[in-house]
mmCIF file of C-alpha atoms in Angstrom:
data_model
loop_
_atom_site.group_PDB
_atom_site.id
_atom_site.type_symbol
_atom_site.label_atom_id
_atom_site.label_comp_id
_atom_site.label_asym_id
_atom_site.label_seq_id
_atom_site.Cartn_x
_atom_site.Cartn_y
_atom_site.Cartn_z
ATOM 1 C CA UNK A 1 -15.638 -22.188 -51.855
ATOM 2 C CA UNK A 2 -14.899 -20.577 -48.485
ATOM 3 C CA UNK A 3 -17.414 -18.803 -46.289
ATOM 4 C CA UNK A 4 -16.103 -15.339 -47.244
ATOM 5 C CA UNK A 5 -16.713 -16.048 -50.917
ATOM 6 C CA UNK A 6 -20.212 -17.344 -50.113
ATOM 7 C CA UNK A 7 -20.963 -14.098 -48.260
ATOM 8 C CA UNK A 8 -19.630 -12.079 -51.205
ATOM 9 C CA UNK A 9 -21.890 -14.017 -53.622
ATOM 10 C CA UNK A 10 -24.819 -13.487 -51.248
ATOM 11 C CA UNK A 11 -24.029 -9.757 -51.130
ATOM 12 C CA UNK A 12 -23.916 -9.563 -54.938
ATOM 13 C CA UNK A 13 -27.250 -11.413 -55.121
ATOM 14 C CA UNK A 14 -28.727 -8.972 -52.588
ATOM 15 C CA UNK A 15 -27.494 -5.983 -54.625
ATOM 16 C CA UNK A 16 -28.978 -7.446 -57.808
ATOM 17 C CA UNK A 17 -32.293 -8.013 -56.009
ATOM 18 C CA UNK A 18 -32.342 -4.441 -54.659
ATOM 19 C CA UNK A 19 -31.707 -3.088 -58.174
ATOM 20 C CA UNK A 20 -34.191 -5.490 -59.771
ATOM 21 C CA UNK A 21 -36.858 -4.826 -57.189
ATOM 22 C CA UNK A 22 -36.548 -1.027 -57.473
ATOM 23 C CA UNK A 23 -36.713 -1.215 -61.264
ATOM 24 C CA UNK A 24 -39.461 -3.854 -61.283
ATOM 25 C CA UNK A 25 -37.291 -6.255 -63.293
ATOM 26 C CA UNK A 26 -36.647 -9.034 -60.766
ATOM 27 C CA UNK A 27 -33.162 -9.902 -59.557
ATOM 28 C CA UNK A 28 -32.182 -12.405 -62.242
ATOM 29 C CA UNK A 29 -31.306 -9.768 -64.831
ATOM 30 C CA UNK A 30 -28.394 -8.539 -62.685
ATOM 31 C CA UNK A 31 -27.476 -11.775 -60.901
ATOM 32 C CA UNK A 32 -25.916 -13.677 -63.822
ATOM 33 C CA UNK A 33 -23.731 -10.741 -65.033
ATOM 34 C CA UNK A 34 -22.504 -9.999 -61.492
ATOM 35 C CA UNK A 35 -21.679 -13.649 -60.789
ATOM 36 C CA UNK A 36 -19.929 -14.246 -64.106
ATOM 37 C CA UNK A 37 -18.143 -10.896 -64.491
ATOM 38 C CA UNK A 38 -16.928 -10.359 -60.919
ATOM 39 C CA UNK A 39 -16.758 -13.834 -59.365
ATOM 40 C CA UNK A 40 -15.743 -15.919 -62.347
ATOM 41 C CA UNK A 41 -18.724 -18.251 -61.910
ATOM 42 C CA UNK A 42 -19.326 -20.396 -64.994
ATOM 43 C CA UNK A 43 -22.288 -18.873 -66.934
ATOM 44 C CA UNK A 44 -24.272 -22.134 -66.842
ATOM 45 C CA UNK A 45 -23.818 -22.502 -63.064
ATOM 46 C CA UNK A 46 -24.808 -18.824 -62.686
ATOM 47 C CA UNK A 47 -27.920 -19.354 -64.835
ATOM 48 C CA UNK A 48 -28.927 -22.433 -62.792
ATOM 49 C CA UNK A 49 -28.453 -20.489 -59.539
ATOM 50 C CA UNK A 50 -30.378 -17.548 -60.945
ATOM 51 C CA UNK A 51 -33.304 -19.798 -61.918
ATOM 52 C CA UNK A 52 -33.593 -21.135 -58.339
ATOM 53 C CA UNK A 53 -33.250 -17.590 -56.952
ATOM 54 C CA UNK A 54 -36.016 -16.407 -59.310
ATOM 55 C CA UNK A 55 -38.258 -19.218 -58.002
ATOM 56 C CA UNK A 56 -37.542 -18.051 -54.420
ATOM 57 C CA UNK A 57 -38.315 -14.437 -55.310
ATOM 58 C CA UNK A 58 -41.524 -15.448 -57.086
ATOM 59 C CA UNK A 59 -42.731 -17.665 -54.227
ATOM 60 C CA UNK A 60 -42.304 -14.803 -51.724
ATOM 61 C CA UNK A 61 -43.553 -12.009 -54.011
ATOM 62 C CA UNK A 62 -46.538 -13.915 -55.406
ATOM 63 C CA UNK A 63 -47.919 -14.576 -51.931
ATOM 64 C CA UNK A 64 -48.275 -10.817 -51.406
ATOM 65 C CA UNK A 65 -49.650 -10.189 -54.924
ATOM 66 C CA UNK A 66 -52.186 -13.030 -54.570
ATOM 67 C CA UNK A 67 -53.460 -11.656 -51.255
ATOM 68 C CA UNK A 68 -53.719 -8.153 -52.785
ATOM 69 C CA UNK A 69 -55.732 -9.555 -55.698
ATOM 70 C CA UNK A 70 -53.208 -8.360 -58.305
ATOM 71 C CA UNK A 71 -52.606 -11.846 -59.745
ATOM 72 C CA UNK A 72 -54.863 -13.024 -62.544
ATOM 73 C CA UNK A 73 -54.305 -16.749 -62.036
ATOM 74 C CA UNK A 74 -56.346 -17.835 -65.060
ATOM 75 C CA UNK A 75 -54.276 -15.565 -67.303
ATOM 76 C CA UNK A 76 -51.034 -16.805 -65.697
ATOM 77 C CA UNK A 77 -52.052 -20.408 -66.395
ATOM 78 C CA UNK A 78 -53.054 -19.683 -69.983
ATOM 79 C CA UNK A 79 -49.809 -17.821 -70.731
ATOM 80 C CA UNK A 80 -47.954 -20.486 -68.738
ATOM 81 C CA UNK A 81 -48.614 -23.064 -71.463
ATOM 82 C CA UNK A 82 -46.411 -21.244 -73.992
ATOM 83 C CA UNK A 83 -44.054 -19.583 -71.481
ATOM 84 C CA UNK A 84 -43.091 -22.798 -69.676
ATOM 85 C CA UNK A 85 -42.792 -24.742 -72.937
ATOM 86 C CA UNK A 86 -40.535 -21.964 -74.222
ATOM 87 C CA UNK A 87 -38.455 -22.080 -71.040
ATOM 88 C CA UNK A 88 -37.834 -25.814 -71.447
ATOM 89 C CA UNK A 89 -36.680 -25.236 -75.024
ATOM 90 C CA UNK A 90 -34.514 -22.264 -73.949
ATOM 91 C CA UNK A 91 -32.919 -24.220 -71.100
ATOM 92 C CA UNK A 92 -32.146 -27.164 -73.400
ATOM 93 C CA UNK A 93 -30.475 -24.730 -75.830
ATOM 94 C CA UNK A 94 -28.521 -23.138 -72.948
ATOM 95 C CA UNK A 95 -27.190 -26.544 -71.911
ATOM 96 C CA UNK A 96 -25.615 -27.134 -75.335
ATOM 97 C CA UNK A 97 -24.733 -23.506 -76.170
ATOM 98 C CA UNK A 98 -21.240 -22.271 -75.471
ATOM 99 C CA UNK A 99 -20.568 -19.542 -72.900
ATOM 100 C CA UNK A 100 -19.847 -16.860 -75.517
ATOM 101 C CA UNK A 101 -23.307 -17.251 -77.060
ATOM 102 C CA UNK A 102 -24.944 -16.978 -73.627
ATOM 103 C CA UNK A 103 -22.895 -13.859 -72.805
ATOM 104 C CA UNK A 104 -23.857 -12.311 -76.154
ATOM 105 C CA UNK A 105 -27.609 -12.959 -75.730
ATOM 106 C CA UNK A 106 -27.456 -11.755 -72.128
ATOM 107 C CA UNK A 107 -25.703 -8.544 -73.192
ATOM 108 C CA UNK A 108 -28.401 -7.897 -75.809
ATOM 109 C CA UNK A 109 -31.225 -8.527 -73.307
ATOM 110 C CA UNK A 110 -29.573 -6.134 -70.820
ATOM 111 C CA UNK A 111 -29.280 -3.494 -73.555
ATOM 112 C CA UNK A 112 -32.981 -3.939 -74.351
ATOM 113 C CA UNK A 113 -33.869 -3.686 -70.637
ATOM 114 C CA UNK A 114 -31.765 -0.519 -70.229
ATOM 115 C CA UNK A 115 -33.353 1.144 -73.250
ATOM 116 C CA UNK A 116 -36.862 0.138 -72.163
ATOM 117 C CA UNK A 117 -36.079 1.635 -68.724
ATOM 118 C CA UNK A 118 -35.183 4.944 -70.387
ATOM 119 C CA UNK A 119 -38.282 4.931 -72.578
ATOM 120 C CA UNK A 120 -40.491 3.448 -69.833
ATOM 121 C CA UNK A 121 -43.714 3.358 -71.788
ATOM 122 C CA UNK A 122 -46.899 2.263 -70.131
ATOM 123 C CA UNK A 123 -50.532 2.683 -71.029
ATOM 124 C CA UNK A 124 -53.456 3.649 -68.819
ATOM 125 C CA UNK A 125 -56.150 1.018 -69.068
ATOM 126 C CA UNK A 126 -59.773 2.179 -68.873
ATOM 127 C CA UNK A 127 -62.134 0.046 -66.782
ATOM 128 C CA UNK A 128 -63.910 -2.749 -68.632
ATOM 129 C CA UNK A 129 -67.664 -2.513 -69.028
ATOM 130 C CA UNK A 130 -69.953 -5.427 -68.040
ATOM 131 C CA UNK A 131 -70.968 -5.813 -71.702
ATOM 132 C CA UNK A 132 -67.388 -5.975 -73.050
ATOM 133 C CA UNK A 133 -66.615 -9.319 -74.732
ATOM 134 C CA UNK A 134 -64.518 -11.757 -72.725
ATOM 135 C CA UNK A 135 -64.068 -14.854 -74.921
ATOM 136 C CA UNK A 136 -61.295 -16.334 -72.745
ATOM 137 C CA UNK A 137 -63.131 -15.675 -69.416
ATOM 138 C CA UNK A 138 -60.178 -13.664 -68.126
ATOM 139 C CA UNK A 139 -62.064 -10.677 -66.694
ATOM 140 C CA UNK A 140 -60.573 -9.738 -63.347
ATOM 141 C CA UNK A 141 -60.594 -6.926 -60.816
ATOM 142 C CA UNK A 142 -58.596 -5.599 -57.891
ATOM 143 C CA UNK A 143 -58.799 -2.747 -55.441
ATOM 144 C CA UNK A 144 -56.281 -0.005 -56.136
ATOM 145 C CA UNK A 145 -55.278 1.319 -52.706
ATOM 146 C CA UNK A 146 -53.794 4.457 -54.234
ATOM 147 C CA UNK A 147 -57.187 5.562 -55.565
ATOM 148 C CA UNK A 148 -59.477 3.465 -53.359
ATOM 149 C CA UNK A 149 -61.393 2.342 -56.443
ATOM 150 C CA UNK A 150 -61.849 -1.036 -58.075
ATOM 151 C CA UNK A 151 -59.996 -1.629 -61.321
ATOM 152 C CA UNK A 152 -61.762 -3.974 -63.728
ATOM 153 C CA UNK A 153 -60.035 -5.224 -66.853
ATOM 154 C CA UNK A 154 -60.253 -7.827 -69.603
ATOM 155 C CA UNK A 155 -56.950 -8.902 -71.210
ATOM 156 C CA UNK A 156 -56.932 -8.141 -74.963
ATOM 157 C CA UNK A 157 -55.098 -9.788 -77.903
ATOM 158 C CA UNK A 158 -54.697 -13.059 -75.999
ATOM 159 C CA UNK A 159 -53.377 -15.152 -78.947
ATOM 160 C CA UNK A 160 -50.633 -12.550 -79.621
ATOM 161 C CA UNK A 161 -49.864 -12.528 -75.882
ATOM 162 C CA UNK A 162 -49.471 -16.317 -75.973
ATOM 163 C CA UNK A 163 -46.895 -15.995 -78.765
ATOM 164 C CA UNK A 164 -44.955 -13.211 -77.023
ATOM 165 C CA UNK A 165 -44.995 -15.222 -73.783
ATOM 166 C CA UNK A 166 -43.461 -18.177 -75.592
ATOM 167 C CA UNK A 167 -40.605 -15.918 -76.714
ATOM 168 C CA UNK A 168 -40.197 -14.587 -73.141
ATOM 169 C CA UNK A 169 -40.102 -18.205 -71.962
ATOM 170 C CA UNK A 170 -37.294 -19.127 -74.375
ATOM 171 C CA UNK A 171 -35.199 -16.167 -73.134
ATOM 172 C CA UNK A 172 -36.032 -17.061 -69.541
ATOM 173 C CA UNK A 173 -34.833 -20.642 -70.002
ATOM 174 C CA UNK A 174 -31.795 -19.563 -71.988
ATOM 175 C CA UNK A 175 -30.596 -16.975 -69.457
ATOM 176 C CA UNK A 176 -32.120 -18.045 -66.130
ATOM 177 C CA UNK A 177 -33.960 -14.738 -65.766
ATOM 178 C CA UNK A 178 -37.616 -14.603 -64.772
ATOM 179 C CA UNK A 179 -38.765 -13.084 -68.029
ATOM 180 C CA UNK A 180 -40.662 -10.301 -66.271
ATOM 181 C CA UNK A 181 -38.539 -7.786 -68.182
ATOM 182 C CA UNK A 182 -40.504 -8.849 -71.290
ATOM 183 C CA UNK A 183 -43.732 -10.154 -69.721
ATOM 184 C CA UNK A 184 -44.740 -7.014 -67.782
ATOM 185 C CA UNK A 185 -44.439 -4.496 -70.675
ATOM 186 C CA UNK A 186 -45.993 -7.056 -73.038
ATOM 187 C CA UNK A 187 -49.023 -7.534 -70.752
ATOM 188 C CA UNK A 188 -49.453 -3.779 -70.274
ATOM 189 C CA UNK A 189 -48.737 -2.474 -73.780
ATOM 190 C CA UNK A 190 -50.026 -5.373 -75.857
ATOM 191 C CA UNK A 191 -52.742 -6.997 -73.727
ATOM 192 C CA UNK A 192 -53.939 -3.776 -72.036
ATOM 193 C CA UNK A 193 -53.563 -5.138 -68.512
ATOM 194 C CA UNK A 194 -53.126 -2.540 -65.724
ATOM 195 C CA UNK A 195 -49.497 -2.349 -64.492
ATOM 196 C CA UNK A 196 -50.218 -3.700 -60.987
ATOM 197 C CA UNK A 197 -52.063 -6.712 -62.374
ATOM 198 C CA UNK A 198 -49.339 -7.233 -65.001
ATOM 199 C CA UNK A 199 -46.646 -7.189 -62.296
ATOM 200 C CA UNK A 200 -48.647 -9.505 -60.006
ATOM 201 C CA UNK A 201 -49.479 -11.976 -62.766
ATOM 202 C CA UNK A 202 -45.921 -11.921 -64.102
ATOM 203 C CA UNK A 203 -44.492 -12.513 -60.619
ATOM 204 C CA UNK A 204 -46.550 -15.737 -60.327
ATOM 205 C CA UNK A 205 -45.829 -16.828 -63.899
ATOM 206 C CA UNK A 206 -42.043 -16.347 -63.732
ATOM 207 C CA UNK A 207 -41.871 -18.732 -60.757
ATOM 208 C CA UNK A 208 -43.363 -21.573 -62.800
ATOM 209 C CA UNK A 209 -41.164 -20.646 -65.766
ATOM 210 C CA UNK A 210 -38.017 -20.678 -63.642
ATOM 211 C CA UNK A 211 -38.988 -24.105 -62.265
ATOM 212 C CA UNK A 212 -38.841 -25.495 -65.798
ATOM 213 C CA UNK A 213 -35.401 -23.903 -66.299
ATOM 214 C CA UNK A 214 -34.107 -25.091 -62.916
ATOM 215 C CA UNK A 215 -35.192 -28.702 -63.489
ATOM 216 C CA UNK A 216 -33.460 -28.861 -66.893
ATOM 217 C CA UNK A 217 -30.248 -27.470 -65.334
ATOM 218 C CA UNK A 218 -30.635 -29.899 -62.407
ATOM 219 C CA UNK A 219 -30.779 -32.786 -64.882
ATOM 220 C CA UNK A 220 -27.529 -31.563 -66.420
ATOM 221 C CA UNK A 221 -25.792 -31.276 -63.027
ATOM 222 C CA UNK A 222 -25.594 -27.463 -63.281
ATOM 223 C CA UNK A 223 -27.261 -26.689 -59.935
ATOM 224 C CA UNK A 224 -24.385 -25.980 -57.553
ATOM 225 C CA UNK A 225 -25.586 -25.553 -53.925
ATOM 226 C CA UNK A 226 -22.461 -23.519 -53.025
ATOM 227 C CA UNK A 227 -23.660 -20.878 -55.523
ATOM 228 C CA UNK A 228 -27.430 -21.463 -55.252
ATOM 229 C CA UNK A 229 -27.676 -21.018 -51.466
ATOM 230 C CA UNK A 230 -25.987 -17.563 -51.342
ATOM 231 C CA UNK A 231 -28.097 -16.581 -54.389
ATOM 232 C CA UNK A 232 -31.362 -17.683 -52.710
ATOM 233 C CA UNK A 233 -30.593 -15.950 -49.414
ATOM 234 C CA UNK A 234 -29.191 -12.827 -51.075
ATOM 235 C CA UNK A 235 -32.128 -12.472 -53.470
ATOM 236 C CA UNK A 236 -34.614 -12.933 -50.609
ATOM 237 C CA UNK A 237 -32.968 -10.310 -48.372
ATOM 238 C CA UNK A 238 -32.309 -7.925 -51.284
ATOM 239 C CA UNK A 239 -35.893 -8.026 -52.548
ATOM 240 C CA UNK A 240 -37.175 -7.182 -49.040
ATOM 241 C CA UNK A 241 -34.792 -4.207 -48.864
ATOM 242 C CA UNK A 242 -35.682 -3.219 -52.440
ATOM 243 C CA UNK A 243 -39.450 -3.267 -51.774
ATOM 244 C CA UNK A 244 -38.903 -1.155 -48.664
ATOM 245 C CA UNK A 245 -36.687 1.347 -50.485
ATOM 246 C CA UNK A 246 -39.103 1.557 -53.419
ATOM 247 C CA UNK A 247 -41.843 2.887 -51.159
ATOM 248 C CA UNK A 248 -39.495 5.446 -49.557
ATOM 249 C CA UNK A 249 -37.205 6.565 -52.348
ATOM 250 C CA UNK A 250 -38.296 8.279 -55.557
ATOM 251 C CA UNK A 251 -37.129 5.541 -57.918
ATOM 252 C CA UNK A 252 -37.503 7.843 -60.927
ATOM 253 C CA UNK A 253 -34.546 9.878 -59.648
ATOM 254 C CA UNK A 254 -32.368 6.762 -59.488
ATOM 255 C CA UNK A 255 -33.370 5.294 -62.830
ATOM 256 C CA UNK A 256 -30.581 7.056 -64.714
ATOM 257 C CA UNK A 257 -27.943 5.574 -62.342
ATOM 258 C CA UNK A 258 -29.462 2.109 -62.715
ATOM 259 C CA UNK A 259 -29.568 2.490 -66.490
ATOM 260 C CA UNK A 260 -25.842 3.388 -66.510
ATOM 261 C CA UNK A 261 -25.145 0.227 -64.463
ATOM 262 C CA UNK A 262 -27.214 -1.819 -66.914
ATOM 263 C CA UNK A 263 -25.348 -0.377 -69.910
ATOM 264 C CA UNK A 264 -22.027 -1.158 -68.195
ATOM 265 C CA UNK A 265 -23.084 -4.760 -67.499
ATOM 266 C CA UNK A 266 -24.506 -5.141 -71.025
ATOM 267 C CA UNK A 267 -21.307 -3.910 -72.675
ATOM 268 C CA UNK A 268 -19.213 -6.072 -70.332
ATOM 269 C CA UNK A 269 -21.230 -9.168 -71.268
ATOM 270 C CA UNK A 270 -21.005 -8.342 -74.992
ATOM 271 C CA UNK A 271 -17.231 -7.824 -74.752
ATOM 272 C CA UNK A 272 -16.928 -11.048 -72.732
ATOM 273 C CA UNK A 273 -18.715 -12.837 -75.582
ATOM 274 C CA UNK A 274 -15.759 -11.815 -77.784
ATOM 275 C CA UNK A 275 -13.163 -12.777 -75.181
ATOM 276 C CA UNK A 276 -12.498 -9.256 -73.863
ATOM 277 C CA UNK A 277 -12.455 -8.734 -70.093
ATOM 278 C CA UNK A 278 -12.677 -5.204 -68.677
ATOM 279 C CA UNK A 279 -10.300 -4.149 -65.860
ATOM 280 C CA UNK A 280 -11.464 -5.188 -62.390
ATOM 281 C CA UNK A 281 -13.488 -8.114 -63.667
ATOM 282 C CA UNK A 282 -12.843 -11.797 -63.141
ATOM 283 C CA UNK A 283 -11.486 -13.603 -66.206
ATOM 284 C CA UNK B 1 -56.014 3.515 -65.626
ATOM 285 C CA UNK B 2 -59.378 4.645 -64.263
ATOM 286 C CA UNK B 3 -61.231 3.414 -61.221
ATOM 287 C CA UNK B 4 -64.839 2.458 -60.787
ATOM 288 C CA UNK B 5 -66.789 2.657 -57.520
ATOM 289 C CA UNK B 6 -68.797 -0.440 -58.486
ATOM 290 C CA UNK B 7 -66.708 -3.579 -58.067
ATOM 291 C CA UNK B 8 -67.611 -6.708 -59.982
ATOM 292 C CA UNK B 9 -67.705 -9.540 -57.439
ATOM 293 C CA UNK B 10 -65.600 -12.491 -58.484
ATOM 294 C CA UNK B 11 -65.717 -15.012 -55.636
ATOM 295 C CA UNK B 12 -63.973 -17.708 -57.672
ATOM 296 C CA UNK B 13 -60.932 -15.429 -58.186
ATOM 297 C CA UNK B 14 -60.444 -15.227 -54.421
ATOM 298 C CA UNK B 15 -61.348 -18.893 -53.968
ATOM 299 C CA UNK B 16 -58.428 -19.791 -56.242
ATOM 300 C CA UNK B 17 -55.977 -17.159 -54.964
ATOM 301 C CA UNK B 18 -56.181 -17.896 -51.236
ATOM 302 C CA UNK B 19 -55.351 -21.650 -51.302
ATOM 303 C CA UNK B 20 -52.584 -20.923 -53.833
ATOM 304 C CA UNK B 21 -51.086 -18.259 -51.551
ATOM 305 C CA UNK B 22 -51.228 -20.711 -48.613
ATOM 306 C CA UNK B 23 -49.326 -23.372 -50.578
ATOM 307 C CA UNK B 24 -46.645 -20.838 -51.577
ATOM 308 C CA UNK B 25 -46.314 -19.608 -47.990
ATOM 309 C CA UNK B 26 -45.891 -23.123 -46.588
ATOM 310 C CA UNK B 27 -43.507 -24.149 -49.353
ATOM 311 C CA UNK B 28 -41.314 -21.170 -48.544
ATOM 312 C CA UNK B 29 -41.474 -21.813 -44.778
ATOM 313 C CA UNK B 30 -40.550 -25.493 -45.124
ATOM 314 C CA UNK B 31 -37.709 -24.735 -47.534
ATOM 315 C CA UNK B 32 -36.367 -21.903 -45.345
ATOM 316 C CA UNK B 33 -36.503 -24.107 -42.210
ATOM 317 C CA UNK B 34 -34.688 -26.983 -43.969
ATOM 318 C CA UNK B 35 -32.086 -24.552 -45.327
ATOM 319 C CA UNK B 36 -31.451 -23.005 -41.921
ATOM 320 C CA UNK B 37 -31.139 -26.355 -40.115
ATOM 321 C CA UNK B 38 -29.008 -27.775 -42.937
ATOM 322 C CA UNK B 39 -26.603 -24.831 -42.927
ATOM 323 C CA UNK B 40 -26.230 -24.900 -39.132
ATOM 324 C CA UNK B 41 -25.596 -28.669 -39.213
ATOM 325 C CA UNK B 42 -23.031 -28.271 -42.017
ATOM 326 C CA UNK B 43 -21.233 -25.581 -40.023
ATOM 327 C CA UNK B 44 -21.199 -27.737 -36.870
ATOM 328 C CA UNK B 45 -20.054 -30.802 -38.823
ATOM 329 C CA UNK B 46 -17.430 -28.703 -40.622
ATOM 330 C CA UNK B 47 -18.627 -30.099 -43.960
ATOM 331 C CA UNK B 48 -18.702 -28.130 -47.183
ATOM 332 C CA UNK B 49 -21.829 -28.099 -49.361
ATOM 333 C CA UNK B 50 -21.764 -30.218 -52.508
ATOM 334 C CA UNK B 51 -20.834 -28.500 -55.762
ATOM 335 C CA UNK B 52 -23.649 -30.290 -57.614
ATOM 336 C CA UNK B 53 -27.185 -31.094 -56.510
ATOM 337 C CA UNK B 54 -27.352 -34.876 -56.089
ATOM 338 C CA UNK B 55 -30.150 -37.212 -57.180
ATOM 339 C CA UNK B 56 -33.148 -37.537 -54.829
ATOM 340 C CA UNK B 57 -32.221 -41.000 -53.501
ATOM 341 C CA UNK B 58 -28.690 -39.801 -52.637
ATOM 342 C CA UNK B 59 -30.137 -36.781 -50.838
ATOM 343 C CA UNK B 60 -32.478 -39.017 -48.781
ATOM 344 C CA UNK B 61 -29.504 -41.232 -47.882
ATOM 345 C CA UNK B 62 -27.502 -38.207 -46.740
ATOM 346 C CA UNK B 63 -30.364 -36.982 -44.569
ATOM 347 C CA UNK B 64 -30.638 -40.461 -42.978
ATOM 348 C CA UNK B 65 -26.917 -40.196 -42.184
ATOM 349 C CA UNK B 66 -27.550 -36.845 -40.467
ATOM 350 C CA UNK B 67 -25.642 -34.914 -43.131
ATOM 351 C CA UNK B 68 -26.439 -31.164 -43.201
ATOM 352 C CA UNK B 69 -25.596 -30.867 -46.905
ATOM 353 C CA UNK B 70 -28.446 -33.334 -47.594
ATOM 354 C CA UNK B 71 -30.924 -31.037 -45.831
ATOM 355 C CA UNK B 72 -29.639 -28.037 -47.815
ATOM 356 C CA UNK B 73 -30.127 -29.989 -51.056
ATOM 357 C CA UNK B 74 -33.657 -30.957 -49.946
ATOM 358 C CA UNK B 75 -34.404 -27.279 -49.170
ATOM 359 C CA UNK B 76 -33.462 -26.368 -52.762
ATOM 360 C CA UNK B 77 -35.675 -29.159 -54.157
ATOM 361 C CA UNK B 78 -38.620 -28.093 -51.933
ATOM 362 C CA UNK B 79 -38.250 -24.522 -53.198
ATOM 363 C CA UNK B 80 -38.214 -25.716 -56.825
ATOM 364 C CA UNK B 81 -41.257 -27.943 -56.145
ATOM 365 C CA UNK B 82 -43.310 -25.186 -54.476
ATOM 366 C CA UNK B 83 -44.639 -23.549 -57.684
ATOM 367 C CA UNK B 84 -45.563 -27.051 -58.930
ATOM 368 C CA UNK B 85 -47.518 -27.619 -55.688
ATOM 369 C CA UNK B 86 -49.218 -24.238 -56.126
ATOM 370 C CA UNK B 87 -50.262 -25.262 -59.643
ATOM 371 C CA UNK B 88 -51.864 -28.412 -58.188
ATOM 372 C CA UNK B 89 -53.685 -26.136 -55.702
ATOM 373 C CA UNK B 90 -54.997 -24.062 -58.643
ATOM 374 C CA UNK B 91 -56.314 -27.210 -60.406
ATOM 375 C CA UNK B 92 -58.106 -28.350 -57.223
ATOM 376 C CA UNK B 93 -59.544 -24.859 -56.609
ATOM 377 C CA UNK B 94 -60.759 -24.552 -60.217
ATOM 378 C CA UNK B 95 -62.486 -27.939 -59.972
ATOM 379 C CA UNK B 96 -64.121 -26.912 -56.681
ATOM 380 C CA UNK B 97 -65.341 -23.650 -58.262
ATOM 381 C CA UNK B 98 -66.754 -25.561 -61.216
ATOM 382 C CA UNK B 99 -64.350 -23.799 -63.586
ATOM 383 C CA UNK B 100 -63.643 -26.826 -65.762
ATOM 384 C CA UNK B 101 -62.141 -24.746 -68.586
ATOM 385 C CA UNK B 102 -59.294 -23.403 -66.464
ATOM 386 C CA UNK B 103 -58.980 -26.667 -64.553
ATOM 387 C CA UNK B 104 -58.050 -28.178 -67.945
ATOM 388 C CA UNK B 105 -55.738 -25.268 -68.855
ATOM 389 C CA UNK B 106 -53.964 -25.579 -65.480
ATOM 390 C CA UNK B 107 -53.842 -29.352 -65.933
ATOM 391 C CA UNK B 108 -51.980 -28.755 -69.214
ATOM 392 C CA UNK B 109 -49.504 -26.481 -67.380
ATOM 393 C CA UNK B 110 -49.026 -29.201 -64.786
ATOM 394 C CA UNK B 111 -48.299 -31.773 -67.509
ATOM 395 C CA UNK B 112 -45.644 -29.441 -69.012
ATOM 396 C CA UNK B 113 -44.094 -28.900 -65.561
ATOM 397 C CA UNK B 114 -44.051 -32.678 -64.975
ATOM 398 C CA UNK B 115 -42.323 -33.150 -68.342
ATOM 399 C CA UNK B 116 -39.595 -30.744 -67.206
ATOM 400 C CA UNK B 117 -39.443 -32.586 -63.845
ATOM 401 C CA UNK B 118 -39.141 -35.916 -65.695
ATOM 402 C CA UNK B 119 -36.201 -34.458 -67.607
ATOM 403 C CA UNK B 120 -34.488 -33.987 -64.253
ATOM 404 C CA UNK B 121 -35.373 -37.449 -62.871
ATOM 405 C CA UNK B 122 -32.146 -39.253 -62.077
#
C-alpha cells in the first residue's frame, strides 16, 4: 500500500467518524462499508481494523464521559459480562463466515440503523426517588449542564438488558462495530437510563467489547497495520471534528442526508452479498 | 428526563471513575507516542508497515533492531490493551471502596477479556 492510499483510507475513516459522531452511532458502522465498497479491502481485514479503531474512539471518548460523570461503570461491567462474551462468539463466527454473509448482515444492521435514525425514539426518564428499589446497586447520578440539575436514575429490567447486550455483543464481534447502535437505544428505551448516561456507559462498554473482537482477529492474522493505522488516526481526527460540529450544527437538519447515505451503504452491502457491485465501487 | 436540585452523593462512583479515566488517558498517550515515533522511523528507514500484526516476541525483536514497524505494532497492541488495563483499575478501585460485589463482577469481565487475549496468544 502506498502513502496516497493510506491517506485515502485515513480520510474515509475520518468521514465515517464525523458521520458516526454526529449521529451518535460511533464510526465503525460506516468504516467497514466504506473500506470494503470503495477501497476493495477484504471484509475481515476491514472488520479487524474497525475493531481497533472503535477501541481508540472509546478510549478517547470514555475519558471525557468518565470525567463528566455520565458513565455508570458498575452497569458497564455488569452488561460487559454478556456483551464481551457475545463479542467473542461473534468474532469467532466472523472468522469462519464467508464475505457474502458478513456483507448481508452488515447491510441489514445498516438498514436497522437508518430506520432507527428516522424514528429516533427516546424516552424521558424521571428522577429516581431515594426509596426506589435498587436490587443491583446500580443507582447513579450526574449533573446535567443543560439544566444545571442533578439527574438520578436506577437502571430497570436489568436481566432483559443483559440478554439484549449479549445480542449486541455478537453483532459487534461479527461486524467489528462498537455495538452502540443497539446498546444506546436499548439502555434508554428498555432500561430507562437517561440518554447522556446511556451514551457515556455505552462508550466505555464498546471499548471492552471491541478489545475482545480485535484479539480474536489478531489471533487469526486479520489485523493489518497498513489498514489499522489509517483507521485509528482517521477515526480519532474525525471524531474530534464530529464532536465539534455536533455542538455547532443542528444535527437534526442533517439527519435526512445521513439516513440517505446509510440507505445507500446498506443497499450496496446487500447487493455485494449477492455479488452485485454498483458503479463507482471497488469490486 | 427531569432534574432534581438535591444530588445524591456517591463518592464511590467518582472514586472508581477518576482512576479509570487516568488509565485510559495514559494508555492513549503511550500508544499515540509509540505510533508517532514508529511512523516517523518507518518513513526515515523507507520501510513499509507489515500487512499482518506479528506475535509479541517478533515485535519485541523488531524494536530491539530499531525497526519502526515494530513500534507501530506495539502502539496497536498498547491501544488494544488499554481497556483491559482500565478494567484492572476498576477492580482495584472497587476493592478500595469496599464494593466487593462489583469487584467480583469486574473480575469476571477481566477473566472473559483474558480468555479473548489467550485466544490471541501466539
